[in-house]
Coordinates of C-alpha atoms in Angstrom, one line a residue:
X1 CA -8.7 15.8 29.8
X2 CA -6.7 13.6 27.3
X3 CA -4.1 11.4 28.4
X4 CA -0.6 13.0 27.9
X5 CA 1.3 11.5 25.1
X6 CA -2.3 10.1 23.6
X7 CA -3.2 11.9 20.2
X8 CA -4.8 10.7 17.0
X9 CA -1.6 9.7 15.6
X10 CA -0.6 7.7 18.7
X11 CA -4.1 5.9 18.5
X12 CA -3.2 5.0 14.8
X13 CA 0.2 3.9 16.0
X14 CA -1.4 1.3 18.5
X15 CA -4.0 0.3 16.1
X16 CA -1.5 -0.5 13.6
X17 CA 0.7 -2.4 16.1
X18 CA -2.2 -4.5 17.0
X19 CA -3.2 -5.2 13.4
X20 CA 0.5 -6.1 12.9
X21 CA 0.5 -8.6 15.7
X22 CA -3.3 -10.1 15.6
X23 CA -4.7 -9.1 12.0
X24 CA -7.2 -6.4 11.0
X25 CA -10.2 -8.7 12.2
X26 CA -9.1 -8.0 16.0
X27 CA -9.1 -4.1 15.5
X28 CA -11.8 -2.7 18.4
X29 CA -11.5 0.3 20.2
X30 CA -11.3 -1.8 23.3
X31 CA -8.3 -3.7 22.2
X32 CA -6.5 -0.3 21.2
X33 CA -7.6 1.3 24.3
X34 CA -6.0 -1.6 26.0
X35 CA -2.7 -1.3 24.2
X36 CA -2.8 2.4 25.1
X37 CA -3.3 1.9 28.5
X38 CA -6.7 3.9 28.7
X39 CA -10.4 3.4 29.0
X40 CA -12.2 2.9 25.8
X41 CA -14.2 5.9 26.3
X42 CA -11.0 8.0 26.2
X43 CA -10.2 7.1 22.5
X44 CA -13.3 9.2 21.5
X45 CA -11.4 12.5 22.5
X46 CA -8.7 11.5 19.7
X47 CA -11.1 9.3 17.3
X48 CA -14.4 10.9 17.4
X49 CA -16.2 8.7 14.9
X50 CA -15.2 5.7 16.8
X51 CA -14.3 2.5 15.0
X52 CA -15.3 3.5 11.6
X53 CA -13.0 6.7 11.9
X54 CA -10.1 4.8 13.3
X55 CA -10.4 2.2 10.3
X56 CA -10.3 5.2 7.9
X57 CA -7.2 6.6 9.8
X58 CA -5.5 3.5 9.6
X59 CA -6.2 2.7 6.0
X60 CA -4.9 6.5 5.2
X61 CA -1.6 6.0 7.1
X62 CA -1.0 2.7 5.6
X63 CA -1.6 4.1 2.1
X64 CA 0.7 6.8 3.0
X65 CA 3.5 4.6 4.4
X66 CA 3.1 2.5 1.3
X67 CA 3.4 5.4 -1.3
X68 CA 6.4 6.8 0.6
X69 CA 8.2 3.5 0.7
X70 CA 7.6 3.1 -3.3
X71 CA 8.6 6.9 -3.7
X72 CA 11.8 6.2 -2.1
X73 CA 12.6 3.0 -3.8
X74 CA 12.0 4.6 -7.4
X75 CA 13.7 7.9 -6.7
X76 CA 16.7 8.3 -9.0
X77 CA 15.5 5.5 -11.3
X78 CA 13.7 5.6 -14.7
X79 CA 11.9 3.2 -17.0
X80 CA 12.8 -0.5 -16.4
X81 CA 14.9 0.1 -13.3
X82 CA 12.1 2.2 -11.8
X83 CA 9.5 -0.7 -12.6
X84 CA 11.9 -3.2 -11.0
X85 CA 12.4 -0.9 -8.0
X86 CA 8.5 -0.2 -7.6
X87 CA 7.6 -4.0 -7.9
X88 CA 10.0 -5.1 -5.6
X89 CA 9.7 -2.3 -2.9
X90 CA 5.8 -3.3 -3.1
X91 CA 6.4 -6.8 -2.6
X92 CA 8.6 -6.0 0.3
X93 CA 6.1 -3.6 1.9
X94 CA 3.5 -6.3 1.6
X95 CA 5.5 -9.1 3.0
X96 CA 6.9 -6.9 5.5
X97 CA 3.6 -5.8 7.0
X98 CA 1.4 -8.8 5.6
X99 CA -1.7 -8.1 8.0
X100 CA -1.7 -4.3 7.6
X101 CA -1.4 -4.7 3.8
X102 CA -4.4 -7.3 3.8
X103 CA -6.4 -4.6 5.6
X104 CA -5.9 -1.8 2.8
X105 CA -9.3 -1.2 1.0
X106 CA -9.0 -2.0 -2.7
X107 CA -11.9 -0.1 -3.8
X108 CA -12.5 3.5 -3.9
X109 CA -14.0 5.3 -0.8
X110 CA -15.9 8.4 -0.8
X111 CA -13.7 9.8 1.9
X112 CA -11.7 12.7 0.7
X113 CA -8.7 12.1 2.7
X114 CA -8.6 8.3 1.6
X115 CA -9.2 9.3 -2.0
X116 CA -6.3 11.7 -1.7
X117 CA -4.0 9.0 -0.2
X118 CA -4.9 6.7 -3.0
X119 CA -4.1 9.5 -5.7
X120 CA -0.7 10.0 -4.1
X121 CA -0.2 6.4 -4.5
X122 CA -1.3 6.3 -8.3
X123 CA 0.6 9.3 -9.0
X124 CA 3.9 7.6 -8.1
X125 CA 2.9 4.8 -10.6
X126 CA 2.1 7.8 -13.2
X127 CA 5.7 9.1 -12.6
X128 CA 7.3 5.6 -13.4
X129 CA 5.3 5.3 -16.5
X130 CA 6.4 8.8 -17.8
X131 CA 9.7 7.2 -18.6
X132 CA 7.8 5.1 -21.3
X133 CA 6.1 8.2 -22.7
X134 CA 2.8 7.1 -21.9
X135 CA 0.0 9.6 -21.3
X136 CA -3.5 9.9 -21.1
X137 CA -5.8 6.8 -21.4
X138 CA -2.7 4.5 -22.2
X139 CA -0.9 5.8 -18.9
X140 CA -4.2 5.0 -16.9
X141 CA -4.3 1.3 -18.6
X142 CA -0.5 0.8 -17.7
X143 CA -0.9 2.2 -14.1
X144 CA -3.8 -0.4 -13.8
X145 CA -1.8 -3.1 -15.1
X146 CA 1.1 -2.2 -12.6
X147 CA -1.4 -2.2 -9.8
X148 CA -2.7 -5.5 -10.9
X149 CA 0.6 -7.0 -11.0
X150 CA 2.0 -5.5 -7.9
X151 CA -1.2 -6.2 -5.8
X152 CA -1.7 -9.8 -7.1
X153 CA 1.6 -10.8 -6.4
X154 CA 1.8 -9.2 -2.9
X155 CA -1.6 -10.9 -2.1
X156 CA -0.8 -14.2 -3.1
X157 CA 2.6 -14.2 -1.6
X158 CA 1.2 -13.0 1.7
X159 CA -1.5 -15.5 1.7
X160 CA 1.1 -18.3 1.3
X161 CA -0.2 -19.3 -2.2
X162 CA 3.5 -19.9 -3.5
X163 CA 4.2 -23.2 -1.8
X164 CA 6.4 -24.8 -4.5
X165 CA 10.2 -24.9 -3.8
X166 CA 11.3 -22.5 -6.5
X167 CA 12.3 -19.2 -4.9
X168 CA 9.7 -16.5 -4.9
X169 CA 12.4 -14.0 -5.7
X170 CA 13.2 -15.6 -9.2
X171 CA 9.3 -15.6 -9.8
X172 CA 9.3 -11.8 -9.0
X173 CA 12.4 -11.2 -11.3
X174 CA 10.5 -13.1 -14.2
X175 CA 7.4 -11.1 -13.3
X176 CA 9.3 -7.8 -13.6
X177 CA 10.7 -9.0 -16.9
X178 CA 7.5 -9.6 -18.5
X179 CA 6.2 -6.2 -17.2
X180 CA 9.1 -4.1 -18.6
X181 CA 8.8 -6.1 -22.0
X182 CA 5.2 -5.3 -22.1
X183 CA 5.7 -1.5 -21.3
X184 CA 8.5 -1.2 -23.9
X185 CA 5.8 -2.3 -26.7
X186 CA 3.0 -0.4 -25.0
X187 CA 0.6 1.3 -27.5
X188 CA 1.3 5.1 -27.4
X189 CA 4.5 4.7 -25.8
X190 CA 8.0 5.3 -26.9
X191 CA 11.0 3.1 -26.9
X192 CA 14.1 3.7 -24.9

């Protein structure tokens, strides 16, 4: 019988706590079981596919959390304000959960649930870009640009790459300015 209070959701919670505290490289079933206070074989009642399934569930949860964070940030904003809110929220999520963020898969995965989570995230980007009148291929190129900027800034920041004395918040502000200026002149888009 499964331990009371332990569920697939609780197992993922323990896995995320472990990642946040020690990094994704420490994620093992034994380490999660120790955090949950159960024997390792007990986890298979909740995560039948073992460590690969747990990694997948962690990735889906993290993508969903990031998507929810971004969607809440852009709600009620459009165009430049939405882009600023999106990029600021993205950077905030990555710096708030640097080890969790670093563990996110960046390449497509054939898993349907992980693919759906990635599509939800991309749909937030498309929603922001609608304010610029971008559709079809140009919306895809613009969404890729937003993702590249957001991920690049987040990855460099969480890796500790920005060591000069100037504040990173000013860098992010300048980066947002470059992006919104570029979107205002994007091919196929419309001006305000």
